[in-house]
CSV table of C-alpha atoms and ligand atoms in Angstrom, one decimal:
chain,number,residue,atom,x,y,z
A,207,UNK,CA,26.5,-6.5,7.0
A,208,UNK,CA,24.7,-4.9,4.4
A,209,UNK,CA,21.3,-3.0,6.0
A,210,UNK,CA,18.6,-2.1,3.6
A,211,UNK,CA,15.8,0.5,4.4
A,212,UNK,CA,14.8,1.4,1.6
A,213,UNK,CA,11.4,-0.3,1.1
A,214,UNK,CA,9.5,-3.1,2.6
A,215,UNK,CA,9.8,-4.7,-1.4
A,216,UNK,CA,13.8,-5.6,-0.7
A,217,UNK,CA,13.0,-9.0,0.9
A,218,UNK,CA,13.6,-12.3,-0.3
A,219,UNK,CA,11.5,-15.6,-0.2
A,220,UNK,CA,12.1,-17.2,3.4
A,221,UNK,CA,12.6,-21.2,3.5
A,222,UNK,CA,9.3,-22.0,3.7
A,223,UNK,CA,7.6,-20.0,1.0
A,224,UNK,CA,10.3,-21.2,-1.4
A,225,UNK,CA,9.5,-24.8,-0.8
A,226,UNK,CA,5.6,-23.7,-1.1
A,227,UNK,CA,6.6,-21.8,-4.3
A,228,UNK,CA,8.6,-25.1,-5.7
A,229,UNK,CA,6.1,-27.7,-5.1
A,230,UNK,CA,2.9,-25.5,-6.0
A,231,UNK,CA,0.8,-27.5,-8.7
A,232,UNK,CA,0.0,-25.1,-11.6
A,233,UNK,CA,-1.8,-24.6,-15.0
A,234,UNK,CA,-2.6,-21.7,-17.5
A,235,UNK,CA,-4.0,-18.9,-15.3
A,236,UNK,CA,-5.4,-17.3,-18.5
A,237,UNK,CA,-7.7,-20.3,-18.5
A,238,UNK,CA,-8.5,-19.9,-15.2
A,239,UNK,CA,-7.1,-23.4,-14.9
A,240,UNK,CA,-4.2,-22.9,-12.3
A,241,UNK,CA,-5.3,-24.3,-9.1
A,242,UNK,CA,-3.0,-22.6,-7.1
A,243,UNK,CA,-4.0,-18.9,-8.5
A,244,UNK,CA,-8.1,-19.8,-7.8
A,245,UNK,CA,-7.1,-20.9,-3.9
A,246,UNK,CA,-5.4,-17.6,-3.4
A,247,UNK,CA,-8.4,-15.6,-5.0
A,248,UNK,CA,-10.6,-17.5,-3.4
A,249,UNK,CA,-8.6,-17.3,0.0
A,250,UNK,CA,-8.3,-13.3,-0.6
A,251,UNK,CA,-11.8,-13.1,-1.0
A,252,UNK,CA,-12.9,-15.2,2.1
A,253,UNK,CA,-10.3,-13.2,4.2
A,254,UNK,CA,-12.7,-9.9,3.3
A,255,UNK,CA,-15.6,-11.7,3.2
A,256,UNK,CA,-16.0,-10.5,-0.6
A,257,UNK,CA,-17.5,-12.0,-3.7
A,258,UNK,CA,-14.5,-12.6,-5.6
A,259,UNK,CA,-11.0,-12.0,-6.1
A,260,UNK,CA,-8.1,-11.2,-8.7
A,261,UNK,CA,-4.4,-12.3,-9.1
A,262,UNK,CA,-2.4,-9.2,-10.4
A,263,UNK,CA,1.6,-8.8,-11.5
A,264,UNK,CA,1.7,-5.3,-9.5
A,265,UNK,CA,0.0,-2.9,-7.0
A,266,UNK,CA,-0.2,-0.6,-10.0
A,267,UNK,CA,-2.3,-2.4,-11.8
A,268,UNK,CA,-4.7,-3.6,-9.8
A,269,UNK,CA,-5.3,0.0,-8.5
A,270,UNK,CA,-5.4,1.2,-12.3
A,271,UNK,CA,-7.7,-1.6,-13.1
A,272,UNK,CA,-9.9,-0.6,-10.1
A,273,UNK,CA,-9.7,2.9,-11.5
A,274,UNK,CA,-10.6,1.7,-15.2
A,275,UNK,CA,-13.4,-0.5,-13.7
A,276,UNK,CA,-15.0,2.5,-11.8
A,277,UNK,CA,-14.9,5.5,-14.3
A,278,UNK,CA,-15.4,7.0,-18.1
A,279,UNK,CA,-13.2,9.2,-20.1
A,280,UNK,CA,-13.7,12.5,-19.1
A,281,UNK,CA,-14.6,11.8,-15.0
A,282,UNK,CA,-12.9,12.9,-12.1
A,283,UNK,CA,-11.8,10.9,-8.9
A,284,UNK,CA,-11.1,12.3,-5.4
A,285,UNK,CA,-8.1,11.5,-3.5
A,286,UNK,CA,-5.5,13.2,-1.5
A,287,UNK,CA,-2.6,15.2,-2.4
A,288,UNK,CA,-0.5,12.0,-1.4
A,289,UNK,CA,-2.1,9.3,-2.9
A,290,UNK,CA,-0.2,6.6,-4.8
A,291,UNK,CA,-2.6,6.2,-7.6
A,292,UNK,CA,-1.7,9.9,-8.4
A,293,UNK,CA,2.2,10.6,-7.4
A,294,UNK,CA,3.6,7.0,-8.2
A,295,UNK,CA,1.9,5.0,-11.0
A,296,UNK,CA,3.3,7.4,-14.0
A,297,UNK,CA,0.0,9.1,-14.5
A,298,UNK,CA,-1.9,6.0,-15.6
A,299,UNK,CA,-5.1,7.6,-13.8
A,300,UNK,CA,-5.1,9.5,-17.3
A,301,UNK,CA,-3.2,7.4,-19.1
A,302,UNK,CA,-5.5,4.1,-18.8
A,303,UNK,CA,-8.7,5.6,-18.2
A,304,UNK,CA,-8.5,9.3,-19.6
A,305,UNK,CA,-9.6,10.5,-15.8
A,306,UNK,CA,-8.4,13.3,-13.4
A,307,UNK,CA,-8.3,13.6,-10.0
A,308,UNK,CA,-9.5,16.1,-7.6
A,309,UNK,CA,-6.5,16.4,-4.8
A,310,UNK,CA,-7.5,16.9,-1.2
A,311,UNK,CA,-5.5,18.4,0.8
A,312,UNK,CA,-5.6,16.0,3.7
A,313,UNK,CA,-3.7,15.0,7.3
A,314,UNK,CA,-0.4,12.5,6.6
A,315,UNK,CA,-2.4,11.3,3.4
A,316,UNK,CA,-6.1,10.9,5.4
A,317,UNK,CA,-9.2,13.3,4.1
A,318,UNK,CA,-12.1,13.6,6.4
A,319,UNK,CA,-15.5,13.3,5.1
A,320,UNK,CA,-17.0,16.9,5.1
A,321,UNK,CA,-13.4,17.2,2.8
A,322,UNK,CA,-14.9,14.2,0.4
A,323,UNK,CA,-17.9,16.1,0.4
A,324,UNK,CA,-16.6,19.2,-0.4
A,325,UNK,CA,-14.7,18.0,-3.0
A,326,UNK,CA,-17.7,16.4,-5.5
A,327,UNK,CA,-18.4,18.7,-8.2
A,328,UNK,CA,-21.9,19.0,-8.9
A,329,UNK,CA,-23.6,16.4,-11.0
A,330,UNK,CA,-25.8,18.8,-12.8
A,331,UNK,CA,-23.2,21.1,-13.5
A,332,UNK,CA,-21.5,19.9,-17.2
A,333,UNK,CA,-18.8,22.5,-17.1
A,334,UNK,CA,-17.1,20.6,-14.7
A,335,UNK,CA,-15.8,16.9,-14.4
A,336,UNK,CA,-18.4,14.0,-13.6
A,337,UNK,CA,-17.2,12.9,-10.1
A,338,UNK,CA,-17.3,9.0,-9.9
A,339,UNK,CA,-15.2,7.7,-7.3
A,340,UNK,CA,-13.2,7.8,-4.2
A,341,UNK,CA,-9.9,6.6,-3.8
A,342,UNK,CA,-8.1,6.3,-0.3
A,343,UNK,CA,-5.0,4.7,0.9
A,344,UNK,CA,-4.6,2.7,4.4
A,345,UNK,CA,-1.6,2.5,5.4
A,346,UNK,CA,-0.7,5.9,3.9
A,347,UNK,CA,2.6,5.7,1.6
A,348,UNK,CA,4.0,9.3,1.3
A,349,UNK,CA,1.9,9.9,4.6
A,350,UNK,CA,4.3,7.9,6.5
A,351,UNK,CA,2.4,4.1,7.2
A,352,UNK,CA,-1.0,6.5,8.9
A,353,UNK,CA,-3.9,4.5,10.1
A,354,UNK,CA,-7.5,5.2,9.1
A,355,UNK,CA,-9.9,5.5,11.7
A,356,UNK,CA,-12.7,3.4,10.7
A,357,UNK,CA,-15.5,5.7,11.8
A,358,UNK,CA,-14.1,8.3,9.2
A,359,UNK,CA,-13.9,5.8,6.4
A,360,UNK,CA,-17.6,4.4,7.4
A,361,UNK,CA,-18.4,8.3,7.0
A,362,UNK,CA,-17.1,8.9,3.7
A,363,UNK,CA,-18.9,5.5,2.6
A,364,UNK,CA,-22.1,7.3,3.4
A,365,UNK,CA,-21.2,10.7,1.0
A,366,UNK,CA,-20.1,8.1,-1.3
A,367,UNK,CA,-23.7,6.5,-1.4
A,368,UNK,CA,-25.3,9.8,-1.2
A,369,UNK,CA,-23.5,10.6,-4.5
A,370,UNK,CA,-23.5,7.5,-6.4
A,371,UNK,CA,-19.4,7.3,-6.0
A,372,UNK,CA,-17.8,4.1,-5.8
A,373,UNK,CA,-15.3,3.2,-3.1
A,374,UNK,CA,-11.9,2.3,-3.8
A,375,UNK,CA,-9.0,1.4,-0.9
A,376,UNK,CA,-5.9,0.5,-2.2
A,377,UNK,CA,-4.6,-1.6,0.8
A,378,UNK,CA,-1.1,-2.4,-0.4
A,379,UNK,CA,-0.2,-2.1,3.2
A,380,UNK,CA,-3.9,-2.8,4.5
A,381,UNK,CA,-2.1,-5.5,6.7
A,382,UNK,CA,0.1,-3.2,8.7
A,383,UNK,CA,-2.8,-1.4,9.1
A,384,UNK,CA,-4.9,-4.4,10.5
A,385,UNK,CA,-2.3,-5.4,12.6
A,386,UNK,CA,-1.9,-1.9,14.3
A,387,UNK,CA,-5.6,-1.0,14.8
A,388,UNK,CA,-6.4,-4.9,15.7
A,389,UNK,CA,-8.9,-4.9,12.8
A,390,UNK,CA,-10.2,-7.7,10.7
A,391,UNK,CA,-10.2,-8.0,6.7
A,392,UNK,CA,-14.2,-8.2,7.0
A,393,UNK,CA,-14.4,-4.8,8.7
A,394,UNK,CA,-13.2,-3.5,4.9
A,395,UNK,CA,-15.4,-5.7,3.2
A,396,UNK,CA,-17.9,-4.4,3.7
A,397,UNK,CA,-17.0,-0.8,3.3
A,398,UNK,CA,-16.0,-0.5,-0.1
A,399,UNK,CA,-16.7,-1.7,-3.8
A,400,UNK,CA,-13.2,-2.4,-4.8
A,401,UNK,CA,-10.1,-3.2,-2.4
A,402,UNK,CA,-6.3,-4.0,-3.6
A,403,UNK,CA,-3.9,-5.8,-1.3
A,404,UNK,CA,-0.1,-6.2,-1.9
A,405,UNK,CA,1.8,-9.7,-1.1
A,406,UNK,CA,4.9,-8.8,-2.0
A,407,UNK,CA,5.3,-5.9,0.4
A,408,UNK,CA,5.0,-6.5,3.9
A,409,UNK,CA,4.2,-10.0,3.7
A,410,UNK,CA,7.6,-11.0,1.6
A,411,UNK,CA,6.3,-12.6,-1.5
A,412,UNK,CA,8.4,-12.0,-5.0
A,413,UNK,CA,5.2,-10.9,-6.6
A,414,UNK,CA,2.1,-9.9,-6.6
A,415,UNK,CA,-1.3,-8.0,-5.7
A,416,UNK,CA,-5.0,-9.0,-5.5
A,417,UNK,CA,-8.4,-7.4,-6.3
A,418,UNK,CA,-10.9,-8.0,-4.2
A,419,UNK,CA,-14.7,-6.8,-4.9
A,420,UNK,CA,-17.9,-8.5,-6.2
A,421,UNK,CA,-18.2,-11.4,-8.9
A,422,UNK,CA,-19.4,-9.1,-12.1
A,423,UNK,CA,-16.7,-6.5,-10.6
A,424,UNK,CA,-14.2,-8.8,-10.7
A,425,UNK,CA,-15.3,-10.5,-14.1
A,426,UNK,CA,-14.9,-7.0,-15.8
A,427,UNK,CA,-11.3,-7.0,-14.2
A,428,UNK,CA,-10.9,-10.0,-16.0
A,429,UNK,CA,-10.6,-8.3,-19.1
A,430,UNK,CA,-9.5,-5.2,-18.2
A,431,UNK,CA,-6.4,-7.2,-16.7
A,432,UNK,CA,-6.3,-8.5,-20.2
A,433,UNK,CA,-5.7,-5.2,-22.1
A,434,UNK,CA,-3.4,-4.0,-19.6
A,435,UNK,CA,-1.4,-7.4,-20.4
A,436,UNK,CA,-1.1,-8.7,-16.9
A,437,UNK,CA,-3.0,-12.1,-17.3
A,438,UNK,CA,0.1,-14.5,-16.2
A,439,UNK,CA,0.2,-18.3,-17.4
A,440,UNK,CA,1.8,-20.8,-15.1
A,441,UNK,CA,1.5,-18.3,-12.2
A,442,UNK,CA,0.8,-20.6,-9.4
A,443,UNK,CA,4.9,-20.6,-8.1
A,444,UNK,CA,3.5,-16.9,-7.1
A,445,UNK,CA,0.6,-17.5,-5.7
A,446,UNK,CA,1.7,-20.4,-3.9
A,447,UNK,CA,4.4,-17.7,-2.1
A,448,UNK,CA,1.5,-15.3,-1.2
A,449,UNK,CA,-1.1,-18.4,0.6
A,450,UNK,CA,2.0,-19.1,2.2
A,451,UNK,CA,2.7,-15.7,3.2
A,452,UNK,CA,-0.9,-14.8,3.9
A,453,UNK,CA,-0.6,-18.0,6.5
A,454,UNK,CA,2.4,-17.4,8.1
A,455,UNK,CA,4.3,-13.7,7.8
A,456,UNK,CA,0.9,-11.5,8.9
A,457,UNK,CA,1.1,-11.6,12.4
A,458,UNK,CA,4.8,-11.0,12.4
A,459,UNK,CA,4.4,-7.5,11.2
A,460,UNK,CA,4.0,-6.3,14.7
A,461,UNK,CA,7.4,-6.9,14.9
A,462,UNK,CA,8.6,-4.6,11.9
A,463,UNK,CA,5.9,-2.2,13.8
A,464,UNK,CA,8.3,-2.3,17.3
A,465,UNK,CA,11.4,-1.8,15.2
A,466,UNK,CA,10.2,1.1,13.5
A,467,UNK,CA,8.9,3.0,16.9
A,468,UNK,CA,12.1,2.2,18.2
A,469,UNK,CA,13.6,3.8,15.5
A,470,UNK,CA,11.8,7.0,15.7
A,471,UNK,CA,12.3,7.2,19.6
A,472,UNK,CA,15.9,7.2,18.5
A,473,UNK,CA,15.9,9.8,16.0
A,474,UNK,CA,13.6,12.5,18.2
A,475,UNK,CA,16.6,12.1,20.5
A,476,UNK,CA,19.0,13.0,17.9
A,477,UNK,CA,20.5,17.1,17.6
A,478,UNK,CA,20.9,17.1,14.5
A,479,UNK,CA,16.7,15.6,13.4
A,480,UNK,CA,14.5,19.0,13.3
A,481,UNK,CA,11.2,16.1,13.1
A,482,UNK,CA,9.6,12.7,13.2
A,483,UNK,CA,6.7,12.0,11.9
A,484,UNK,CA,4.5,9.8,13.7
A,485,UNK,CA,5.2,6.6,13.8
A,486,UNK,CA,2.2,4.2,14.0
A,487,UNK,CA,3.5,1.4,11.6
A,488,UNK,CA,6.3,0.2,9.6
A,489,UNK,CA,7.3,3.4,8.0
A,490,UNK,CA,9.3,6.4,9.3
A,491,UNK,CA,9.2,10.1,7.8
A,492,UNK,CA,11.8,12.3,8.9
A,493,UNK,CA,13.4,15.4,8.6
A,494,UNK,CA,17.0,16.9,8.9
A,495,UNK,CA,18.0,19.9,10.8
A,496,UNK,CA,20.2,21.2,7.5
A,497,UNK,CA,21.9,23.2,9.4
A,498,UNK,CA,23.7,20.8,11.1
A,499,UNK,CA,24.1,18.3,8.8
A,500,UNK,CA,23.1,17.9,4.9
A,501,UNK,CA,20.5,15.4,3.7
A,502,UNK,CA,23.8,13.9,1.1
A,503,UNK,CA,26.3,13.9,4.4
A,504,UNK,CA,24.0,11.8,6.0
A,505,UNK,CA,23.3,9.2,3.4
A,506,UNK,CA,26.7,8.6,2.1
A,507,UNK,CA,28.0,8.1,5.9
A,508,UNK,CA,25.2,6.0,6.3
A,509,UNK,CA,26.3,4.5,2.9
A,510,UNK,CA,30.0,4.3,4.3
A,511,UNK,CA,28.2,2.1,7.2
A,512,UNK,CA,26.1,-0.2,4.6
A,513,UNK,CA,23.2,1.6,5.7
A,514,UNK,CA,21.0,2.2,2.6
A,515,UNK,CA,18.0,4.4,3.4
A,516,UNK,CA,16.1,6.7,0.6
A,517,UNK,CA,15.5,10.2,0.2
A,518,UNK,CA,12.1,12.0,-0.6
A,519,UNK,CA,12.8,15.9,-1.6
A,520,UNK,CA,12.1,18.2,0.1
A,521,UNK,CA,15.1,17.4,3.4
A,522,UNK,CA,12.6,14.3,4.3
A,523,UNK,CA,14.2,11.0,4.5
A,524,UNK,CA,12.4,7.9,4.8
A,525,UNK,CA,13.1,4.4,6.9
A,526,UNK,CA,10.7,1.4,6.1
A,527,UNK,CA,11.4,-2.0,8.3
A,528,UNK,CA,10.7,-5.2,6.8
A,529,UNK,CA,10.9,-9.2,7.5
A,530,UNK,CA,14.4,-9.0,6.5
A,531,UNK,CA,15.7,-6.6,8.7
A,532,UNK,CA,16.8,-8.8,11.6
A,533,UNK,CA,17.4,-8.0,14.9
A,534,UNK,CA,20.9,-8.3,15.1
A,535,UNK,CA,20.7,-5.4,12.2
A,536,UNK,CA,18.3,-3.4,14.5
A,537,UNK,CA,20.8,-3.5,17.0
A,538,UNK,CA,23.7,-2.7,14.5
A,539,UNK,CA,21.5,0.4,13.0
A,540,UNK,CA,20.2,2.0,16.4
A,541,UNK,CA,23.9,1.9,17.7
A,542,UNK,CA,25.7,3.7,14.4
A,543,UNK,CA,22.9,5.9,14.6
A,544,UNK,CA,23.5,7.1,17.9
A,545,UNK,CA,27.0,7.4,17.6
A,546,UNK,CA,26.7,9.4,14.1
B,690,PLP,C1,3.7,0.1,-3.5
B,690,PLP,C2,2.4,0.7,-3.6
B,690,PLP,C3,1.5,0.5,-4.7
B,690,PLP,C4,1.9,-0.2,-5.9
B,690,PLP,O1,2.5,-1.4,-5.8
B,690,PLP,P1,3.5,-2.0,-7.0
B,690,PLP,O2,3.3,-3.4,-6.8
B,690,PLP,O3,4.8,-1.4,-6.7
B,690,PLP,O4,2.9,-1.5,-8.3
B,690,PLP,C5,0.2,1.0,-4.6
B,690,PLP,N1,-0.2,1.7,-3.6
B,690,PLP,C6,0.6,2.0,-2.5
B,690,PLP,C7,0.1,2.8,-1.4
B,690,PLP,C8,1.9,1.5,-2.5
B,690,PLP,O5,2.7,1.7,-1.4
């Protein structure tokens, strides 16, 4: 039984969302004429209470739209050292919109406010980048699936009005995060300008990721999607999969959310782990006591087992659980890992 723990993006389409996918009713998105595509944006936005919404092919791009949407050439964003929009998405924070970002050197991938602060170069001061916007990340990728407190994020809003700094959250685990905390979409709404959401993460879907923010926001994306090529025709077999996942696979995440704290309970136990990172969602960050046993030792006999799990420098190794990891492979995992 092949196990795979690689990412939360290994799942396929369960029953249902195929047969929501196959009889979807569809039109040319790029003439905002697929009725599928506007019932998930307009879905997406109800669920944050939001203006409007945006269909997108990626994660990436709907953060580098957001990004595009917020800046000039020449400006500087704040984010921390961890942030996605900076490690992962192949420097398109320059790339796309000729911006650089101020790195903060935060907790698990979480910056307080008095860092936010600190981190705004001085408007009247032309040597330096213009700083325009804040960027955060909830759940935290690299930072091991860490949840926000809302009070700090409702703090840095305020240093983001103070300074004329849009608000950015790219949520493309926003609904582990909800989950955990027991928050609602609304409670982010509110909070910031722009928001990205993934479907085809946690919740299962193929494809696909939505910007959310208000209607002449979101009417800039339009074309901004354009340039970056990501307006889709007949794309209503995807969105069909994500109101189906949005409906049914949200609530379920709890469960990937057990699995993982299991999983880390497990590994603290272990001689041969020198650390586990927290654990507060679907994600674990962990460490090897070298010593005892190499970071490539324990992947290929994990390997050997049809275990796949991924390495991220540095001796850390991560686990993510997903909809597709089913209890009977739970079982199977926490017992070779035990006995390794
Ligand atoms: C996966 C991920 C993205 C990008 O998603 P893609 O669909 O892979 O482009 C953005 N931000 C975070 C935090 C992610 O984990």
């Amino acid at each position: 039984m092949k196990i795979n723990l690689i990412s939360d993006t290994v799942t396929k389409p369960s029953v249902g969302m195929l047969k929501a996918m196959m009889s979807a009713e569809v039109g040319d998105d790029v003439f905002k004429e697929d009725p599928t595509v506007n019932r998930l944006e307009e879905k997406v936005a109800a669920l944050f209470e939001m203006e409007a919404a945006l269909f997108f092919p990626s994660g990436t791009m709907a953060n580098q739209t957001a990004i595009k949407l917020h800046t000039q050439p020449g400006e500087q964003l704040i984010c921390d050292k961890y942030a996605h929009i900076y490690n992962y998405e192949g420097g398109g924070v320059s790339f796309n919109s000729g911006v650089s970002c101020k790195l903060v050197d935060g907790d698990r991938g979480m910056m307080t406010a008095a860092q936010v602060k600190e981190a705004i170069n001085p408007p009247d001061f032309y040597h330096s980048p213009l700083t325009t916007l804040v960027s955060i990340e909830n759940t935290t990728n690299k930072g091991g699936g860490a949840c926000w407190d809302l009070e700090e994020l409702k703090s840095i809003r305020k240093v983001c009005d103070q300074n004329s700094l849009k608000y950015h959250l790219d949520g493309a685990r926003l609904w582990n995060a909800l989950i955990a905390k027991k928050e609602v979409p609304q409670q982010y709404g509110k909070l910031f300008h722009t928001i990205s959401v993934c479907l085809s993460k946690g919740l299962g879907c193929p494809v696909g990721s939505v910007l959310v923010g208000d209607k002449e926001t979101i009417k800039r994306a339009l074309r901004i999607r354009k340039v970056f090529g990501g307006g889709m025709r007949q794309a209503g077999f995807l969105a069909a999969a994500g109101i189906y996942a949005l409906d049914n696979h949200r609530e379920r995440l709890e469960e990937d959310h057990y699995k993982a704290k299991e999983i880390s309970t497990l590994l603290k136990s272990l001689p041969y782990i020198k650390s586990v990172a927290p654990t507060e969602t679907n994600i674990i960050i962990f460490e090897l006591d070298e010593q005892q046993r190499s970071v490539e030792d324990f992947l290929e006999s994990m390997k050997q087992q049809d275990i796949h799990i991924i390495g991220m420098g540095q001796g850390k190794l991560r686990i993510v659980t997903h909809m597709d990891y089913t209890d009977g492979m739970h079982k199977s995992f926490l017992k070779t890992l035990a006995r390794l």
